[in-house]
């Protein structure tokens, strides 16, 4: 009963929040809902509108539910997600589709071995870079994601992750191992059957550094190696991020690369101005193209309005140097 | 006349601030370590560290609008309120929980007194009154590790 009351009151709060003057919320709102002594639930929703010369579409792109819990030495996290729940497209052709199939986005157990070591078993976000760790619309900076998270390394790993704190500053080393065909590959960017990776995360006064390297094998036996360097500096008024990758796929002689630089300026606690420049060389999956590689620069300018921490209203413009894909993106997302 | 009233309030506030009781991070006498540095306190309160000395640490918060919580967030976590709110939202996605909240300093002190592995922030006078172990001290916004 308490659960239902809180759910209804939060939904009412969300509706009212759009019409009420801004104010701070209590720390109770964003914590999800408690189930029993050790479990919590929550979720998020994201809607998106895209407009370009070639395309006009409205979509409810994510609806997900979280269930997680903890006891003395164990953490449990699960996420069930329906992607592209509803799509209505006017251009290039008129279509309307819906999908109510939920897939397992994440499901894992973490065991705290001692003060310095943890081991995670299940399906989890690969601990590479910053964007990939918090990839959902309401929490990320822009509606679009940089290309690097789609083309360089597997977003999700089904296997084991061993995390070891190297020193008293709690700089971490992550070792990731997968040797199976994914718990549920629906939303993974690569359909993999092997993934071995290592990540070093260092926190310095100048910022946080993450350096990763790895190997993965896809179900069609394509093998790839990658390395990713990421840096983030968080200041009271801005956050600056660089992520870059090099990767080599066995079929291609070229080494592909990607780098983006992003600056988020906190105009105040509700408004954020974002500028991102991304440059990459990647491959084309199009079998009719002789030259499989292509290079691209994307400039993204965006403004995000967060009336509450768990609500984001975003607008952005993406300008492409090569592809005819310049577009406006708008989204509304929230977490509960 | 107006400027005189303003000046009076500024001076009074400064005087009160200078002589306000310092904020300390305190724990039960059986807490597994004797002192903490600023980074470790931050990481415990942001759930980046969960175990110390082989024991699971239980950080305690004061209510959302409590003056000491605001002081703690500014001088120890060094984060603005909206940054903290966004941070806990991200951790909600990652399956982590914000610290448990107790309603007053006396409630926190009593809890610390009875639970070996809990830590909380209090005014120094309250920590001394309840005979708690002081792990870290912040005075007038300046932090110092307890030796």
mmCIF file of C-alpha atoms in Angstrom, chain A residues 190-320:
data_model
loop_
_atom_site.group_PDB
_atom_site.id
_atom_site.type_symbol
_atom_site.label_atom_id
_atom_site.label_comp_id
_atom_site.label_asym_id
_atom_site.label_seq_id
_atom_site.Cartn_x
_atom_site.Cartn_y
_atom_site.Cartn_z
ATOM 1 C CA UNK A 190 28.230 -6.194 -30.791
ATOM 2 C CA UNK A 191 26.926 -9.771 -30.717
ATOM 3 C CA UNK A 192 29.930 -11.168 -28.921
ATOM 4 C CA UNK A 193 31.029 -14.545 -27.637
ATOM 5 C CA UNK A 194 34.331 -13.457 -26.066
ATOM 6 C CA UNK A 195 35.461 -10.288 -24.363
ATOM 7 C CA UNK A 196 38.638 -9.836 -22.318
ATOM 8 C CA UNK A 197 39.320 -6.342 -21.047
ATOM 9 C CA UNK A 198 41.367 -4.420 -18.516
ATOM 10 C CA UNK A 199 40.745 -0.881 -17.201
ATOM 11 C CA UNK A 200 42.793 1.328 -14.935
ATOM 12 C CA UNK A 201 40.955 4.170 -13.182
ATOM 13 C CA UNK A 202 43.043 6.856 -11.491
ATOM 14 C CA UNK A 203 41.694 9.786 -9.524
ATOM 15 C CA UNK A 204 44.101 12.724 -9.441
ATOM 16 C CA UNK A 205 43.669 16.346 -8.380
ATOM 17 C CA UNK A 206 43.622 17.293 -12.077
ATOM 18 C CA UNK A 207 40.754 14.891 -12.838
ATOM 19 C CA UNK A 208 39.833 11.250 -13.340
ATOM 20 C CA UNK A 209 41.738 9.155 -15.893
ATOM 21 C CA UNK A 210 40.565 5.832 -17.323
ATOM 22 C CA UNK A 211 42.708 3.711 -19.598
ATOM 23 C CA UNK A 212 41.290 0.517 -21.088
ATOM 24 C CA UNK A 213 42.366 -2.170 -23.479
ATOM 25 C CA UNK A 214 40.682 -5.318 -24.672
ATOM 26 C CA UNK A 215 39.899 -8.007 -27.159
ATOM 27 C CA UNK A 216 36.510 -9.284 -28.292
ATOM 28 C CA UNK A 217 35.237 -11.869 -30.715
ATOM 29 C CA UNK A 218 31.853 -11.616 -32.392
ATOM 30 C CA UNK A 219 29.553 -14.531 -33.161
ATOM 31 C CA UNK A 220 30.532 -14.300 -36.829
ATOM 32 C CA UNK A 221 34.157 -14.798 -35.648
ATOM 33 C CA UNK A 222 35.289 -11.232 -36.409
ATOM 34 C CA UNK A 223 38.012 -10.428 -33.896
ATOM 35 C CA UNK A 224 38.812 -6.920 -32.637
ATOM 36 C CA UNK A 225 41.216 -5.263 -30.275
ATOM 37 C CA UNK A 226 40.626 -1.839 -28.759
ATOM 38 C CA UNK A 227 42.180 0.700 -26.475
ATOM 39 C CA UNK A 228 40.322 3.601 -24.871
ATOM 40 C CA UNK A 229 41.659 6.632 -23.044
ATOM 41 C CA UNK A 230 39.246 8.828 -21.077
ATOM 42 C CA UNK A 231 39.699 11.902 -18.930
ATOM 43 C CA UNK A 232 37.144 13.889 -16.975
ATOM 44 C CA UNK A 233 37.557 17.079 -14.975
ATOM 45 C CA UNK A 234 34.668 18.126 -12.761
ATOM 46 C CA UNK A 235 34.621 21.704 -11.514
ATOM 47 C CA UNK A 236 31.767 23.536 -9.750
ATOM 48 C CA UNK A 237 30.824 25.373 -12.948
ATOM 49 C CA UNK A 238 31.735 22.959 -15.679
ATOM 50 C CA UNK A 239 32.634 19.376 -16.580
ATOM 51 C CA UNK A 240 35.126 18.622 -19.304
ATOM 52 C CA UNK A 241 35.446 15.159 -20.839
ATOM 53 C CA UNK A 242 37.696 13.571 -23.445
ATOM 54 C CA UNK A 243 37.240 10.000 -24.636
ATOM 55 C CA UNK A 244 39.281 8.485 -27.413
ATOM 56 C CA UNK A 245 39.703 5.025 -28.859
ATOM 57 C CA UNK A 246 41.760 3.061 -31.318
ATOM 58 C CA UNK A 247 40.443 -0.228 -32.604
ATOM 59 C CA UNK A 248 41.435 -2.803 -35.140
ATOM 60 C CA UNK A 249 39.078 -5.351 -36.646
ATOM 61 C CA UNK A 250 40.805 -8.364 -38.183
ATOM 62 C CA UNK A 251 39.100 -8.041 -41.587
ATOM 63 C CA UNK A 252 40.198 -4.459 -42.110
ATOM 64 C CA UNK A 253 43.760 -3.303 -42.566
ATOM 65 C CA UNK A 254 42.926 0.179 -41.258
ATOM 66 C CA UNK A 255 43.113 1.185 -37.618
ATOM 67 C CA UNK A 256 39.911 2.986 -36.735
ATOM 68 C CA UNK A 257 39.915 5.834 -34.270
ATOM 69 C CA UNK A 258 37.487 8.054 -32.447
ATOM 70 C CA UNK A 259 37.934 11.079 -30.221
ATOM 71 C CA UNK A 260 35.454 13.453 -28.666
ATOM 72 C CA UNK A 261 35.875 16.490 -26.472
ATOM 73 C CA UNK A 262 32.899 17.739 -24.536
ATOM 74 C CA UNK A 263 32.375 20.778 -22.357
ATOM 75 C CA UNK A 264 29.291 21.083 -20.147
ATOM 76 C CA UNK A 265 28.816 24.526 -18.663
ATOM 77 C CA UNK A 266 26.509 24.697 -15.632
ATOM 78 C CA UNK A 267 24.655 27.957 -16.267
ATOM 79 C CA UNK A 268 22.852 27.399 -12.993
ATOM 80 C CA UNK A 269 21.499 24.333 -11.224
ATOM 81 C CA UNK A 270 18.755 23.850 -13.839
ATOM 82 C CA UNK A 271 20.383 24.828 -17.150
ATOM 83 C CA UNK A 272 23.389 23.213 -18.832
ATOM 84 C CA UNK A 273 25.022 24.265 -22.070
ATOM 85 C CA UNK A 274 26.828 21.496 -23.942
ATOM 86 C CA UNK A 275 29.364 21.659 -26.767
ATOM 87 C CA UNK A 276 30.859 18.450 -28.140
ATOM 88 C CA UNK A 277 33.173 17.853 -31.048
ATOM 89 C CA UNK A 278 33.740 14.300 -32.246
ATOM 90 C CA UNK A 279 36.056 13.072 -34.971
ATOM 91 C CA UNK A 280 36.260 9.465 -36.025
ATOM 92 C CA UNK A 281 37.276 7.028 -38.718
ATOM 93 C CA UNK A 282 35.142 3.918 -38.815
ATOM 94 C CA UNK A 283 33.974 1.192 -41.167
ATOM 95 C CA UNK A 284 30.855 0.920 -43.292
ATOM 96 C CA UNK A 285 28.726 -2.167 -42.941
ATOM 97 C CA UNK A 286 27.357 -1.481 -46.428
ATOM 98 C CA UNK A 287 28.620 -4.378 -48.595
ATOM 99 C CA UNK A 288 28.257 -2.401 -51.822
ATOM 100 C CA UNK A 289 30.828 0.188 -50.817
ATOM 101 C CA UNK A 290 34.322 -0.565 -52.100
ATOM 102 C CA UNK A 291 36.104 1.710 -49.655
ATOM 103 C CA UNK A 292 34.881 0.378 -46.320
ATOM 104 C CA UNK A 293 36.257 3.173 -44.188
ATOM 105 C CA UNK A 294 34.966 6.680 -43.774
ATOM 106 C CA UNK A 295 35.797 9.672 -41.648
ATOM 107 C CA UNK A 296 33.422 12.078 -40.025
ATOM 108 C CA UNK A 297 33.346 15.133 -37.763
ATOM 109 C CA UNK A 298 30.254 15.826 -35.688
ATOM 110 C CA UNK A 299 29.634 19.056 -33.857
ATOM 111 C CA UNK A 300 26.909 18.981 -31.219
ATOM 112 C CA UNK A 301 25.503 22.010 -29.453
ATOM 113 C CA UNK A 302 22.854 21.471 -26.839
ATOM 114 C CA UNK A 303 20.928 22.946 -23.956
ATOM 115 C CA UNK A 304 19.576 20.799 -21.141
ATOM 116 C CA UNK A 305 16.988 21.950 -18.656
ATOM 117 C CA UNK A 306 16.624 19.939 -15.443
ATOM 118 C CA UNK A 307 13.671 21.280 -13.443
ATOM 119 C CA UNK A 308 14.403 18.484 -10.959
ATOM 120 C CA UNK A 309 17.414 16.173 -10.813
ATOM 121 C CA UNK A 310 15.370 13.267 -12.138
ATOM 122 C CA UNK A 311 13.770 15.151 -15.041
ATOM 123 C CA UNK A 312 15.617 16.288 -18.180
ATOM 124 C CA UNK A 313 14.331 18.317 -21.113
ATOM 125 C CA UNK A 314 16.973 18.552 -23.818
ATOM 126 C CA UNK A 315 17.432 20.205 -27.166
ATOM 127 C CA UNK A 316 20.448 19.877 -29.448
ATOM 128 C CA UNK A 317 21.714 20.289 -32.964
ATOM 129 C CA UNK A 318 24.097 17.790 -34.616
ATOM 130 C CA UNK A 319 26.166 18.988 -37.579
ATOM 131 C CA UNK A 320 27.925 16.323 -39.663
#
